[in-house]
Amino acid sequence: MKKKCLLGAVLLLAGSVMSSQPVVGQCAALSLEEAIQIALVNNPDVNITRLGEETAKAKLSQVRGANSFSWKASTSFSGADTSGIGWNTGNGTRLTGSLPIYSGKINQNNIESAEIGIDIAKLTTQRKWETMKLEVVKAYYNVLEAKKQVDVYQDSVDKYQKHLTNVEQLYSAGNKAKIDVLRSQVELANAKQTLIKGQSTYDNNISTLRNLLYMDQQEKIELTDDFVYLPFEKDVSQCVDYAMNNRKDLLVDDYNLKQKELDIKNAKAGYLPTVDLSLGASWSKQVVPTGDNHDYTATIGASWNIFDSGVTKGKINAAQAAYDTAKLTLDKDRSSVDLAVRKDYNSMREAEKRFESTKEAVKEAEEDYFIATEKYKAGEGIMLDIIDAQTALSTARQNYISAQYDYARYRASVESDMGYDVHPSTATVENAVLK
């Protein structure tokens, strides 16, 4: 099936009244929020995760049914050839019903566990929305960063080309040595190699974004948002505290622990009796119950496993081990979340400081390059000055660009680490189509 971007969702999100038919080429302009919303609905990983909710609901239906009346009907037809008598035919029909009256609360525990399972599935979906948003944010900014880096590489090529032309003219006039021409040609070739690699990185990044949005790789898109500095006010302790209370996967761990508690109760129920009610009706010689060839029964039966050679004890020990494992998993995951928040927070603050300092470095590098170029033209500078100044300028610009997008990406990572809620917009959900 051909991948298509969710044009209807994009148009609704943008407030447009255009047609919602997906046509290649119309999904050109995408803001960051629009890209996120499309991924939340179209991405296959998200939809696979969301189907877990349906599985959980089906399991709940099953365990509820196991605690309710069940009916079975059966019928049989027979024929026998008795020597000297001929064929003797008959039939019998039976209807039986059963209802568990007491199961040691196993059925009730299973229902509660299945209800918790639905909550787990919903939380898992919500966490998937959060992580998918982070993936889209990173991919979106990766494209923007790569595009700006390509512009820097192109500017370097243009400058080296201009410089080479100038050196060739000076060489022709006898004012510069041949070695300056050769060095300029080498630097230009190197700059072109860097540009080619940068363009490849851009192409790969935009392909990654299309893949997250489940778009056709031939679809042309234009990203309308760019980096905007948004101060982050919370300190790291506040971020960690928020994460401990709001991370969906930690809440899932809590629910898993409750399910393991119910499993222990179910295992211990093996020491308790069970009571069932059964009803039955049977008749013979006819398909429907008429005449005197029928009987009706009602039975309340109790059973108690007095000795099972340690089977129940083994189940209890296994359930207890599973509970202990779930508890350790919760502790481990809380520690991992704490570490992730702190690392991404520190990286965000580092990037924040870097883009403030690199902004000034770009201005200084531009001035240095201008001076070096003018001095060389006047015959007062050397070739190495031009190369060093150009390298410093290109590096300063790249560092400034990287610092900005590093901050944006790490800020998004911190918010994801904290468990900020993410939900598809109503308009997007209404226009969703599972691929």
XYZ file of C-alpha atoms in Angstrom:
435
model
C 0.000 0.000 0.000
C 1.333 3.399 -0.933
C 2.058 5.658 2.029
C 0.196 8.952 2.042
C 0.353 11.858 4.413
C -2.834 12.684 6.283
C -3.760 15.770 4.304
C -7.196 16.080 5.866
C -5.634 16.313 9.316
C -3.129 18.906 8.177
C -5.811 21.072 6.606
C -8.059 20.891 9.646
C -5.190 21.711 11.956
C -4.301 24.679 9.794
C -7.918 25.872 9.695
C -8.162 25.411 5.947
C -11.358 24.661 4.076
C -9.646 22.983 1.142
C -10.513 19.494 -0.039
C -9.267 16.684 2.181
C -8.389 14.346 -0.687
C -4.707 13.340 -0.397
C -2.928 14.555 -3.509
C 0.821 14.330 -3.881
C 2.327 17.774 -3.677
C -0.392 19.368 -1.538
C 1.241 18.341 1.761
C 4.022 20.851 1.197
C 3.875 23.138 4.229
C 4.166 21.525 7.658
C 4.506 23.215 11.000
C 6.064 21.251 13.832
C 2.695 20.739 15.548
C 1.090 19.519 12.324
C 3.917 17.032 11.820
C 3.470 15.745 15.374
C -0.291 15.326 14.966
C 0.080 13.432 11.691
C 2.596 11.032 13.250
C 0.351 10.443 16.284
C -2.321 9.115 13.948
C -0.524 7.729 10.906
C 2.610 6.121 12.299
C 2.260 2.298 12.281
C 4.095 1.874 15.599
C 1.544 4.142 17.265
C -1.379 2.241 15.771
C 0.096 -1.128 16.717
C 0.460 0.074 20.291
C -3.079 1.468 20.307
C -4.483 -1.913 19.242
C -3.242 -3.237 22.571
C -6.233 -1.472 24.126
C -8.588 -3.617 22.032
C -6.746 -6.753 23.130
C -7.085 -5.720 26.773
C -10.825 -5.087 26.362
C -11.274 -8.488 24.748
C -9.474 -10.165 27.668
C -11.762 -8.397 30.133
C -14.782 -9.681 28.225
C -13.408 -13.215 28.461
C -12.803 -13.203 32.220
C -16.191 -11.625 32.893
C -17.796 -14.381 30.865
C -15.939 -17.009 32.899
C -17.719 -15.693 36.021
C -21.212 -15.842 34.489
C -23.724 -18.446 33.362
C -22.673 -20.681 30.488
C -24.999 -22.985 28.534
C -24.246 -25.974 26.375
C -26.567 -27.997 24.179
C -25.880 -31.425 22.739
C -27.837 -33.992 20.778
C -27.144 -37.448 19.386
C -28.778 -39.855 16.965
C -28.180 -43.582 16.974
C -29.151 -46.642 14.973
C -28.503 -50.328 15.602
C -29.270 -53.438 13.531
C -30.330 -56.191 15.935
C -30.269 -59.720 14.488
C -33.768 -60.963 13.862
C -35.394 -57.752 15.036
C -34.246 -55.118 12.527
C -33.119 -51.554 12.986
C -33.537 -49.845 16.348
C -33.147 -46.040 16.231
C -33.018 -43.414 18.937
C -31.878 -39.960 19.837
C -31.062 -37.961 22.923
C -30.813 -34.222 23.600
C -29.358 -32.438 26.611
C -29.101 -28.800 27.740
C -26.731 -27.966 30.595
C -25.933 -24.720 32.360
C -23.282 -23.842 34.940
C -22.538 -20.887 37.202
C -19.493 -20.546 39.479
C -20.772 -19.586 42.929
C -17.450 -19.450 44.762
C -13.969 -19.770 43.286
C -11.842 -18.485 46.113
C -12.246 -15.075 44.456
C -10.136 -16.223 41.511
C -12.704 -15.038 38.987
C -13.127 -11.693 40.717
C -9.361 -11.230 40.881
C -9.066 -12.044 37.184
C -11.694 -9.428 36.367
C -9.872 -6.810 38.452
C -6.576 -7.742 36.812
C -8.122 -7.438 33.347
C -9.541 -4.017 34.231
C -6.056 -2.970 35.305
C -4.833 -4.359 31.984
C -7.031 -1.860 30.132
C -5.510 0.981 32.159
C -2.042 -0.348 31.343
C -2.846 -0.477 27.625
C -4.133 3.103 27.671
C -1.046 4.334 29.518
C 1.179 2.455 27.084
C -0.532 4.215 24.190
C -0.136 7.587 25.878
C 3.566 6.946 26.478
C 3.917 5.965 22.833
C 2.371 9.310 21.871
C 4.950 11.055 24.044
C 7.926 9.193 22.606
C 6.598 9.597 19.059
C 6.316 13.341 19.578
C 9.940 13.399 20.699
C 11.029 11.442 17.623
C 9.186 13.855 15.334
C 10.574 16.929 17.112
C 14.114 15.603 16.779
C 13.610 14.638 13.140
C 12.017 18.005 12.335
C 14.891 19.946 13.902
C 17.441 17.606 12.320
C 16.107 18.604 8.906
C 16.223 22.296 9.748
C 19.731 22.005 11.157
C 20.995 20.048 8.150
C 19.520 22.639 5.798
C 21.305 25.479 7.594
C 24.522 23.498 7.693
C 24.263 23.033 3.922
C 23.910 26.804 3.605
C 27.125 27.229 5.605
C 28.932 24.666 3.460
C 27.649 26.361 0.302
C 28.848 29.726 1.591
C 32.291 28.222 2.186
C 32.388 26.875 -1.361
C 31.340 30.262 -2.713
C 34.000 32.045 -0.688
C 36.735 29.623 -1.739
C 35.611 29.928 -5.360
C 35.735 33.702 -5.155
C 39.114 33.549 -3.466
C 40.476 31.174 -6.109
C 39.378 33.539 -8.861
C 41.114 36.397 -7.075
C 44.317 34.394 -6.568
C 44.385 33.327 -10.204
C 44.097 36.953 -11.256
C 46.915 37.959 -8.897
C 49.015 35.056 -10.140
C 48.448 36.088 -13.757
C 49.599 39.590 -12.830
C 52.706 38.109 -11.213
C 51.713 39.192 -7.695
C 51.218 35.711 -6.195
C 53.030 32.417 -6.382
C 51.741 29.268 -8.056
C 51.544 27.543 -4.668
C 48.774 29.941 -3.614
C 46.711 28.897 -6.631
C 47.230 25.215 -5.898
C 46.365 25.605 -2.215
C 43.225 27.539 -3.113
C 42.169 24.786 -5.500
C 42.695 22.139 -2.813
C 40.683 24.084 -0.236
C 37.859 24.568 -2.748
C 37.790 20.841 -3.525
C 37.668 20.008 0.189
C 34.818 22.479 0.735
C 32.874 20.876 -2.115
C 33.319 17.436 -0.504
C 31.943 18.771 2.763
C 28.997 20.291 0.905
C 28.199 16.983 -0.791
C 28.205 15.176 2.553
C 26.014 17.878 4.075
C 23.472 17.556 1.277
C 23.391 13.790 1.795
C 22.764 14.282 5.507
C 19.887 16.634 4.699
C 18.347 14.109 2.299
C 18.607 11.333 4.884
C 17.086 13.494 7.605
C 14.102 14.505 5.543
C 13.557 10.865 4.544
C 13.513 9.966 8.233
C 10.882 12.626 8.903
C 8.722 11.386 6.037
C 9.002 7.859 7.412
C 7.822 8.942 10.873
C 4.843 10.706 9.295
C 4.186 7.605 7.149
C 4.360 9.723 4.010
C 5.310 8.809 0.487
C 9.055 9.362 0.153
C 8.415 11.275 -3.077
C 6.171 13.769 -1.257
C 7.727 17.210 -1.212
C 7.418 18.988 2.124
C 8.368 22.408 3.360
C 8.962 22.952 7.062
C 7.435 26.239 8.163
C 8.701 26.426 11.751
C 12.211 27.182 12.915
C 14.133 27.376 16.151
C 12.722 29.831 18.654
C 14.394 30.163 22.008
C 11.947 29.344 24.799
C 13.396 29.627 28.315
C 12.943 26.571 30.521
C 12.036 27.722 34.011
C 12.043 24.513 36.102
C 15.126 23.332 37.937
C 16.295 19.741 37.711
C 14.738 18.681 41.032
C 11.325 19.894 39.933
C 11.714 17.989 36.681
C 12.610 14.763 38.477
C 9.701 15.094 40.918
C 7.296 15.709 38.057
C 8.603 12.654 36.197
C 8.194 10.395 39.223
C 4.497 11.278 39.365
C 3.651 11.522 35.679
C 5.737 9.098 33.628
C 3.248 6.677 32.094
C 5.700 3.772 32.093
C 6.241 4.185 35.835
C 2.473 4.153 36.322
C 2.399 0.975 34.239
C 4.986 -0.539 36.587
C 2.715 0.318 39.525
C -0.218 -1.379 37.823
C 1.905 -4.423 37.010
C 2.715 -4.676 40.702
C -0.996 -4.699 41.533
C -1.591 -7.458 39.001
C 1.158 -9.541 40.596
C -0.524 -9.084 43.988
C -3.721 -10.481 42.494
C -1.758 -13.390 41.038
C -0.516 -14.236 44.552
C -4.098 -14.198 45.841
C -5.164 -16.482 43.010
C -2.338 -18.886 43.765
C -3.330 -18.996 47.448
C -6.920 -19.678 46.423
C -5.722 -23.169 45.495
C -6.079 -24.004 49.206
C -9.772 -22.994 49.174
C -12.849 -24.925 48.025
C -14.861 -24.103 44.917
C -18.651 -24.201 44.599
C -20.584 -24.433 41.324
C -24.217 -24.544 40.353
C -25.248 -26.717 37.415
C -28.618 -27.092 35.754
C -29.559 -29.721 33.205
C -32.431 -30.937 31.073
C -32.438 -33.993 28.824
C -34.929 -35.901 26.760
C -34.961 -38.794 24.350
C -36.944 -40.197 21.437
C -37.744 -36.695 20.203
C -35.913 -33.502 19.300
C -37.987 -31.279 21.597
C -38.961 -32.128 25.207
C -42.482 -33.600 24.956
C -44.089 -36.561 26.623
C -42.562 -38.416 29.539
C -39.102 -39.150 28.164
C -37.274 -36.299 29.877
C -35.578 -35.295 33.116
C -34.446 -32.077 34.788
C -31.591 -31.664 37.260
C -30.203 -28.947 39.509
C -26.954 -29.505 41.368
C -24.763 -27.517 43.702
C -21.339 -29.098 43.843
C -18.358 -28.313 46.015
C -14.783 -29.480 45.591
C -11.733 -29.046 47.748
C -8.223 -30.016 46.760
C -7.008 -31.398 50.084
C -3.592 -32.567 48.929
C -1.867 -31.678 45.635
C 1.749 -32.695 46.343
C 2.944 -29.087 46.669
C 1.490 -27.803 43.376
C -0.329 -24.897 45.041
C 2.690 -24.010 47.147
C 4.814 -23.946 44.019
C 2.334 -21.599 42.327
C 2.427 -19.286 45.343
C 6.234 -19.202 45.332
C 6.284 -18.464 41.595
C 3.713 -15.680 41.990
C 5.713 -14.182 44.870
C 8.892 -14.242 42.787
C 7.054 -12.500 39.938
C 5.835 -9.860 42.415
C 9.365 -9.287 43.743
C 10.641 -8.986 40.168
C 7.962 -6.416 39.340
C 8.871 -4.410 42.443
C 12.562 -4.400 41.536
C 11.628 -3.417 37.974
C 9.718 -0.430 39.308
C 12.684 0.641 41.431
C 15.077 0.207 38.491
C 12.841 2.142 36.106
C 12.444 4.994 38.575
C 16.225 5.205 38.851
C 16.569 5.142 35.045
C 14.005 7.924 34.650
C 15.800 10.006 37.277
C 19.088 9.606 35.408
C 17.547 10.354 32.000
C 15.967 13.568 33.271
C 19.198 14.772 34.830
C 21.375 13.967 31.794
C 19.030 15.589 29.281
C 18.509 18.577 31.593
C 22.255 19.137 31.930
C 22.721 18.764 28.167
C 19.939 21.296 27.583
C 21.587 23.823 29.897
C 24.939 23.227 28.237
C 23.456 23.863 24.783
C 21.734 26.976 26.125
C 25.080 28.404 27.218
C 26.744 27.369 23.963
C 24.379 29.163 21.625
C 24.729 32.384 23.609
C 28.520 32.268 23.415
C 28.703 31.082 19.798
C 26.514 33.962 18.670
C 29.345 36.342 19.549
C 31.921 33.991 18.053
C 30.200 34.209 14.653
C 30.409 38.007 14.655
C 34.088 37.905 15.604
C 34.875 35.265 12.967
C 33.132 37.303 10.263
C 35.219 40.334 11.160
C 38.400 38.258 11.232
C 37.656 36.808 7.796
C 37.011 40.254 6.342
C 40.317 41.582 7.702
C 42.265 38.548 6.458
C 40.751 38.846 2.995
C 41.462 42.536 2.674
C 45.012 42.150 3.914
C 45.628 39.395 1.375
C 44.272 41.531 -1.439
C 46.585 44.341 -0.352
C 49.540 41.978 -0.363
C 50.019 42.194 3.388
C 48.602 38.794 4.307
C 49.439 35.200 3.519
C 47.382 32.327 2.186
C 47.267 30.586 5.561
C 45.496 33.599 7.067
C 42.642 33.220 4.581
C 42.318 29.480 5.201
C 42.403 29.840 8.979
C 39.865 32.674 8.940
C 37.485 30.775 6.637
C 37.781 27.610 8.733
C 37.133 29.579 11.918
C 34.107 31.304 10.391
C 32.606 28.066 9.106
C 33.198 26.355 12.452
C 31.652 29.247 14.405
C 28.549 29.215 12.239
C 28.186 25.436 12.525
C 28.636 25.595 16.285
C 25.988 28.290 16.566
C 23.520 26.288 14.498
C 24.223 23.061 16.398
C 23.880 24.773 19.765
C 20.454 26.152 18.880
C 19.023 22.849 17.697
C 20.747 20.907 20.458
C 18.896 23.106 22.920
C 15.582 22.538 21.132
C 16.095 18.769 20.979
C 17.245 18.429 24.587
C 14.389 20.615 25.776
C 11.973 18.273 24.013
C 13.806 15.305 25.568
C 13.432 16.754 29.061
C 9.708 17.281 28.535
C 9.366 13.714 27.278
C 11.424 12.414 30.207
C 9.085 14.244 32.563
C 6.015 12.688 30.966
C 4.279 15.785 29.635
C 0.885 14.716 28.277
C 0.533 14.367 24.519
C -2.750 13.659 22.736
C -3.860 13.660 19.108
C -6.204 16.542 18.358
C -9.886 15.664 17.962
C -9.828 16.704 14.316
C -6.854 14.478 13.611
C -8.370 11.432 15.301
C -11.628 11.820 13.410
C -9.716 11.766 10.125
C -7.400 8.899 11.073
C -7.149 5.851 8.864
C -5.214 2.827 10.077
C -2.761 1.845 7.392
